[in-house]
PDB file of C-alpha atoms in Angstrom:
ATOM      1  CA  MET A   1       6.844  24.719  -6.175  1.00 39.00           C
ATOM      2  CA  GLY A   2       8.964  25.667  -9.224  1.00 42.00           C
ATOM      3  CA  ARG A   3       9.945  22.266 -10.910  1.00 38.00           C
ATOM      4  CA  SER A   4       7.555  20.159 -12.982  1.00 37.00           C
ATOM      5  CA  PHE A   5       7.704  16.468 -12.310  1.00 36.00           C
ATOM      6  CA  PRO A   6       5.885  14.026 -14.165  1.00 40.00           C
ATOM      7  CA  VAL A   7       3.642  13.133 -11.325  1.00 43.00           C
ATOM      8  CA  VAL A   8       1.953  16.145 -12.513  1.00 38.00           C
ATOM      9  CA  ALA A   9       1.208  14.870 -16.040  1.00 38.00           C
ATOM     10  CA  ALA A  10       0.001  11.629 -14.603  1.00 41.00           C
ATOM     11  CA  ALA A  11      -2.293  13.743 -12.143  1.00 43.00           C
ATOM     12  CA  ALA A  12      -3.660  15.764 -15.307  1.00 36.00           C
ATOM     13  CA  ALA A  13      -4.612  12.217 -16.777  1.00 40.00           C
ATOM     14  CA  LEU A  14      -5.922  11.552 -13.473  1.00 41.00           C
ATOM     15  CA  LEU A  15      -7.894  14.703 -13.307  1.00 39.00           C
ATOM     16  CA  VAL A  16      -6.550  15.118  -9.572  1.00 41.00           C
ATOM     17  CA  PRO A  17      -4.528  18.184  -8.172  1.00 38.00           C
ATOM     18  CA  VAL A  18      -1.283  17.175  -7.204  1.00 42.00           C
ATOM     19  CA  VAL A  19       1.355  19.624  -5.520  1.00 37.00           C
ATOM     20  CA  PHE A  20       4.660  19.129  -3.991  1.00 36.00           C
ATOM     21  CA  VAL A  21       5.359  20.054  -0.283  1.00 38.00           C
ATOM     22  CA  GLY A  22       8.826  19.483   1.134  1.00 40.00           C
ATOM     23  CA  GLY A  23       9.782  17.491  -1.756  1.00 44.00           C
ATOM     24  CA  THR A  24       6.303  15.147  -1.330  1.00 43.00           C
ATOM     25  CA  ALA A  25       3.897  14.709  -4.130  1.00 46.00           C
ATOM     26  CA  THR A  26       0.810  15.487  -2.191  1.00 40.00           C
ATOM     27  CA  ALA A  27      -2.706  17.103  -2.910  1.00 39.00           C
ATOM     28  CA  ALA A  28      -4.860  19.441  -1.700  1.00 36.00           C
ATOM     29  CA  ARG A  29      -6.886  18.671   0.866  1.00 36.00           C
ATOM     30  CA  ALA A  30     -10.281  17.054   0.214  1.00 35.00           C
ATOM     31  CA  ARG A  31     -13.781  18.805   1.649  1.00 37.00           C
ATOM     32  CA  VAL A  32     -15.851  16.615   3.298  1.00 37.00           C
ATOM     33  CA  PRO A  33     -19.442  17.872   3.884  1.00 39.00           C
ATOM     34  CA  VAL A  34     -20.102  18.557   7.358  1.00 41.00           C
ATOM     35  CA  SER A  35     -23.489  16.546   6.939  1.00 42.00           C
ATOM     36  CA  ALA A  36     -21.783  13.522   5.612  1.00 46.00           C
ATOM     37  CA  PRO A  37     -22.479  10.744   8.452  1.00 52.00           C
ATOM     38  CA  ALA A  38     -19.495   9.225   9.995  1.00 50.00           C
ATOM     39  CA  GLY A  39     -20.742   5.446   9.562  1.00 57.00           C
ATOM     40  CA  GLN A  40     -20.770   6.013   5.696  1.00 71.00           C
ATOM     41  CA  CYS A  41     -16.566   6.542   5.880  1.00 83.00           C
ATOM     42  CA  ALA A  42     -14.301   3.380   5.093  1.00 85.00           C
ATOM     43  CA  SER A  43     -10.961   3.234   4.850  1.00 92.00           C
ATOM     44  CA  GLU A  44      -8.934   0.004   2.790  1.00 95.00           C
ATOM     45  CA  ASP A  45      -5.381  -0.522   3.024  1.00 96.00           C
ATOM     46  CA  ALA A  46      -3.345  -1.897   0.207  1.00 97.00           C
ATOM     47  CA  TYR A  47      -1.771  -5.682   0.444  1.00 97.00           C
ATOM     48  CA  ALA A  48       0.654  -7.714  -1.089  1.00 97.00           C
ATOM     49  CA  PRO A  49      -1.148 -10.804  -3.006  1.00 96.00           C
ATOM     50  CA  GLY A  50       2.320 -11.900  -4.162  1.00 96.00           C
ATOM     51  CA  GLY A  51       3.890 -11.697  -0.677  1.00 95.00           C
ATOM     52  CA  GLY A  52       7.165  -9.935   0.600  1.00 96.00           C
ATOM     53  CA  THR A  53       8.091  -9.024   4.061  1.00 96.00           C
ATOM     54  CA  ASP A  54       5.223  -6.945   6.015  1.00 97.00           C
ATOM     55  CA  LEU A  55       7.046  -3.875   7.890  1.00 96.00           C
ATOM     56  CA  GLY A  56       3.884  -3.511   9.814  1.00 95.00           C
ATOM     57  CA  GLY A  57       2.808   0.046  10.491  1.00 94.00           C
ATOM     58  CA  THR A  58      -0.504   2.114   9.505  1.00 93.00           C
ATOM     59  CA  PRO A  59      -1.173   1.086   6.677  1.00 96.00           C
ATOM     60  CA  LYS A  60       1.276  -1.913   6.395  1.00 97.00           C
ATOM     61  CA  ARG A  61       4.102  -1.225   4.333  1.00 97.00           C
ATOM     62  CA  PHE A  62       5.855  -4.173   2.340  1.00 98.00           C
ATOM     63  CA  THR A  63       9.296  -4.855   1.110  1.00 97.00           C
ATOM     64  CA  TYR A  64      11.479  -7.417  -0.642  1.00 97.00           C
ATOM     65  CA  ALA A  65      14.925  -7.479   0.468  1.00 95.00           C
ATOM     66  CA  GLY A  66      17.049  -4.818  -1.355  1.00 92.00           C
ATOM     67  CA  THR A  67      13.707  -3.050  -2.365  1.00 95.00           C
ATOM     68  CA  PRO A  68      12.090   0.200  -0.941  1.00 95.00           C
ATOM     69  CA  TYR A  69       8.794  -0.501   0.851  1.00 96.00           C
ATOM     70  CA  ALA A  70       5.264   0.353  -0.028  1.00 97.00           C
ATOM     71  CA  GLY A  71       2.325   0.807   1.461  1.00 97.00           C
ATOM     72  CA  ALA A  72      -1.211   2.397   0.488  1.00 98.00           C
ATOM     73  CA  ARG A  73      -4.576   3.586   2.102  1.00 97.00           C
ATOM     74  CA  PHE A  74      -7.800   4.933   0.653  1.00 96.00           C
ATOM     75  CA  ASP A  75      -9.655   7.211   3.177  1.00 96.00           C
ATOM     76  CA  GLY A  76     -13.339   7.557   2.264  1.00 93.00           C
ATOM     77  CA  CYS A  77     -14.038   9.987   4.655  1.00 93.00           C
ATOM     78  CA  ALA A  78     -11.273  12.499   3.305  1.00 94.00           C
ATOM     79  CA  ASN A  79     -12.075  10.990  -0.513  1.00 94.00           C
ATOM     80  CA  THR A  80      -7.810  10.757  -0.632  1.00 95.00           C
ATOM     81  CA  LEU A  81      -5.665   7.665  -1.581  1.00 96.00           C
ATOM     82  CA  ARG A  82      -2.134   8.016  -0.042  1.00 97.00           C
ATOM     83  CA  VAL A  83       0.881   5.915  -1.016  1.00 97.00           C
ATOM     84  CA  TYR A  84       3.623   5.524   1.428  1.00 97.00           C
ATOM     85  CA  TYR A  85       6.995   4.723   0.239  1.00 96.00           C
ATOM     86  CA  GLY A  86      10.658   4.825   1.263  1.00 95.00           C
ATOM     87  CA  GLY A  87      13.454   3.158   2.960  1.00 90.00           C
ATOM     88  CA  TYR A  88      16.424   4.655   1.021  1.00 85.00           C
ATOM     89  CA  SER A  89      18.513   7.681   1.710  1.00 77.00           C
ATOM     90  CA  SER A  90      21.936   6.761   0.016  1.00 79.00           C
ATOM     91  CA  PRO A  91      23.473   9.215  -2.153  1.00 80.00           C
ATOM     92  CA  HIS A  92      23.863   6.621  -4.483  1.00 84.00           C
ATOM     93  CA  TYR A  93      19.973   6.967  -5.644  1.00 89.00           C
ATOM     94  CA  SER A  94      18.580  10.205  -6.856  1.00 90.00           C
ATOM     95  CA  TYR A  95      14.780   9.243  -7.196  1.00 92.00           C
ATOM     96  CA  TYR A  96      11.761   6.839  -6.429  1.00 94.00           C
ATOM     97  CA  GLU A  97       9.616   5.617  -9.262  1.00 95.00           C
ATOM     98  CA  VAL A  98       6.378   4.762  -7.935  1.00 96.00           C
ATOM     99  CA  ARG A  99       4.362   2.397 -11.106  1.00 96.00           C
ATOM    100  CA  TYR A 100       0.424   2.409 -10.504  1.00 96.00           C
ATOM    101  CA  THR A 101      -2.594   1.321 -12.374  1.00 96.00           C
ATOM    102  CA  TYR A 102      -5.925   2.477 -11.800  1.00 92.00           C
ATOM    103  CA  PRO A 103      -9.738   1.995 -12.165  1.00 93.00           C
ATOM    104  CA  SER A 104     -10.779   1.715 -15.874  1.00 88.00           C
ATOM    105  CA  GLN A 105      -7.439   2.138 -17.460  1.00 90.00           C
ATOM    106  CA  LEU A 106      -4.799  -0.428 -19.243  1.00 92.00           C
ATOM    107  CA  GLY A 107      -1.528  -0.433 -18.159  1.00 95.00           C
ATOM    108  CA  TRP A 108       1.038   1.056 -15.831  1.00 96.00           C
ATOM    109  CA  TYR A 109       1.659   4.735 -15.263  1.00 95.00           C
ATOM    110  CA  SER A 110       4.663   6.130 -13.610  1.00 94.00           C
ATOM    111  CA  TRP A 111       5.704   8.858 -10.924  1.00 92.00           C
ATOM    112  CA  GLN A 112       9.209   9.977 -10.470  1.00 92.00           C
ATOM    113  CA  LEU A 113       9.557  11.461  -6.928  1.00 92.00           C
ATOM    114  CA  ARG A 114      12.085  12.780  -4.531  1.00 89.00           C
ATOM    115  CA  MET A 115      14.479  10.485  -2.141  1.00 88.00           C
ATOM    116  CA  GLY A 116      13.980  10.241   1.276  1.00 84.00           C
ATOM    117  CA  GLU A 117      13.300   7.575   4.092  1.00 85.00           C
ATOM    118  CA  TYR A 118       9.486   8.242   4.753  1.00 89.00           C
ATOM    119  CA  ARG A 119       7.563   9.749   1.922  1.00 93.00           C
ATOM    120  CA  VAL A 120       3.725  10.140   1.057  1.00 95.00           C
ATOM    121  CA  ALA A 121       2.275  10.447  -2.322  1.00 94.00           C
ATOM    122  CA  THR A 122      -1.623  11.936  -1.844  1.00 94.00           C
ATOM    123  CA  VAL A 123      -4.341  11.646  -4.633  1.00 92.00           C
ATOM    124  CA  ASP A 124      -7.116  13.686  -4.261  1.00 93.00           C
ATOM    125  CA  ALA A 125     -10.482  12.347  -5.296  1.00 91.00           C
ATOM    126  CA  PRO A 126      -9.269   9.462  -6.624  1.00 92.00           C
ATOM    127  CA  ALA A 127     -11.086   7.069  -8.890  1.00 93.00           C
ATOM    128  CA  ARG A 128     -12.844   4.354  -7.296  1.00 93.00           C
ATOM    129  CA  GLY A 129     -12.420   0.685  -8.199  1.00 94.00           C
ATOM    130  CA  ASP A 130      -9.007  -1.365  -8.265  1.00 96.00           C
ATOM    131  CA  TRP A 131      -5.464   0.375  -7.781  1.00 96.00           C
ATOM    132  CA  ASN A 132      -1.991  -1.441  -8.118  1.00 97.00           C
ATOM    133  CA  PHE A 133       1.268   0.109  -6.839  1.00 97.00           C
ATOM    134  CA  LYS A 134       4.947  -0.907  -6.741  1.00 97.00           C
ATOM    135  CA  VAL A 135       8.188   1.142  -6.218  1.00 97.00           C
ATOM    136  CA  ARG A 136      11.694   1.327  -6.740  1.00 96.00           C
ATOM    137  CA  ALA A 137      14.771   3.875  -6.195  1.00 94.00           C
ATOM    138  CA  CYS A 138      16.671   4.813  -9.308  1.00 93.00           C
ATOM    139  CA  ALA A 139      20.056   6.538  -9.848  1.00 90.00           C
ATOM    140  CA  GLY A 140      20.744   9.292 -12.621  1.00 79.00           C
ATOM    141  CA  ALA A 141      18.728  12.128 -13.560  1.00 70.00           C
ATOM    142  CA  ILE A 142      14.716  11.528 -13.907  1.00 64.00           C
ATOM    143  CA  ASP A 143      15.082  12.732 -17.428  1.00 68.00           C
ATOM    144  CA  GLU A 144      18.024  10.969 -18.337  1.00 66.00           C
ATOM    145  CA  ALA A 145      17.780   8.865 -21.561  1.00 61.00           C
ATOM    146  CA  GLY A 146      19.077   5.127 -21.618  1.00 59.00           C
ATOM    147  CA  PRO A 147      18.913   2.412 -19.239  1.00 63.00           C
ATOM    148  CA  LYS A 148      18.750   3.599 -15.213  1.00 72.00           C
ATOM    149  CA  SER A 149      20.164   1.990 -12.478  1.00 89.00           C
ATOM    150  CA  CYS A 150      17.655   0.654 -10.178  1.00 92.00           C
ATOM    151  CA  THR A 151      16.546  -1.352  -7.285  1.00 93.00           C
ATOM    152  CA  GLY A 152      14.098  -4.194  -7.914  1.00 95.00           C
ATOM    153  CA  TRP A 153      10.520  -3.243  -7.473  1.00 97.00           C
ATOM    154  CA  SER A 154       8.761  -3.639  -4.100  1.00 97.00           C
ATOM    155  CA  PRO A 155       6.238  -6.185  -3.821  1.00 98.00           C
ATOM    156  CA  GLN A 156       3.155  -5.118  -5.637  1.00 98.00           C
ATOM    157  CA  LEU A 157       0.221  -4.090  -3.636  1.00 98.00           C
ATOM    158  CA  PHE A 158      -3.342  -3.916  -4.252  1.00 98.00           C
ATOM    159  CA  LEU A 159      -5.993  -1.675  -3.364  1.00 97.00           C
ATOM    160  CA  HIS A 160      -9.755  -1.494  -3.825  1.00 94.00           C
ATOM    161  CA  ALA A 161     -10.970   1.949  -3.402  1.00 92.00           C
ATOM    162  CA  VAL A 162     -14.891   1.966  -2.326  1.00 86.00           C
TER     163      VAL A 162
END
């Protein structure tokens, strides 16, 4: 676990526990009461209202030419929200920036996460309501001052977690 990344600060603002497992931001598995009826569980997948290329998958992942892909799913049974991102393994890029908005908060927040082809960030017990996500790959150090060399943003995703 050794290093602290901005996702930890974002998690603190969201009041959700996030840890790193194998270079991926993730949260402790939510516990669902055994008595919870299966009929009350629902999953919602994000979609790209502004378009983009649908790469398929579960959940669907969306991209523009030259950008990482992004997808997201809220799982009501596990009470988790997972953001799927990736598509880059070039040594030119050193981290992904995941931007997001979440219910009852104004403005965009960011996570800077490790590179890789297939990544998943999990938020345990997410706030219910409207979320937005977008992802890009960047070169340089996460804490480096000044302009960064980054890809364009993936399509912006919308997810209503209920």
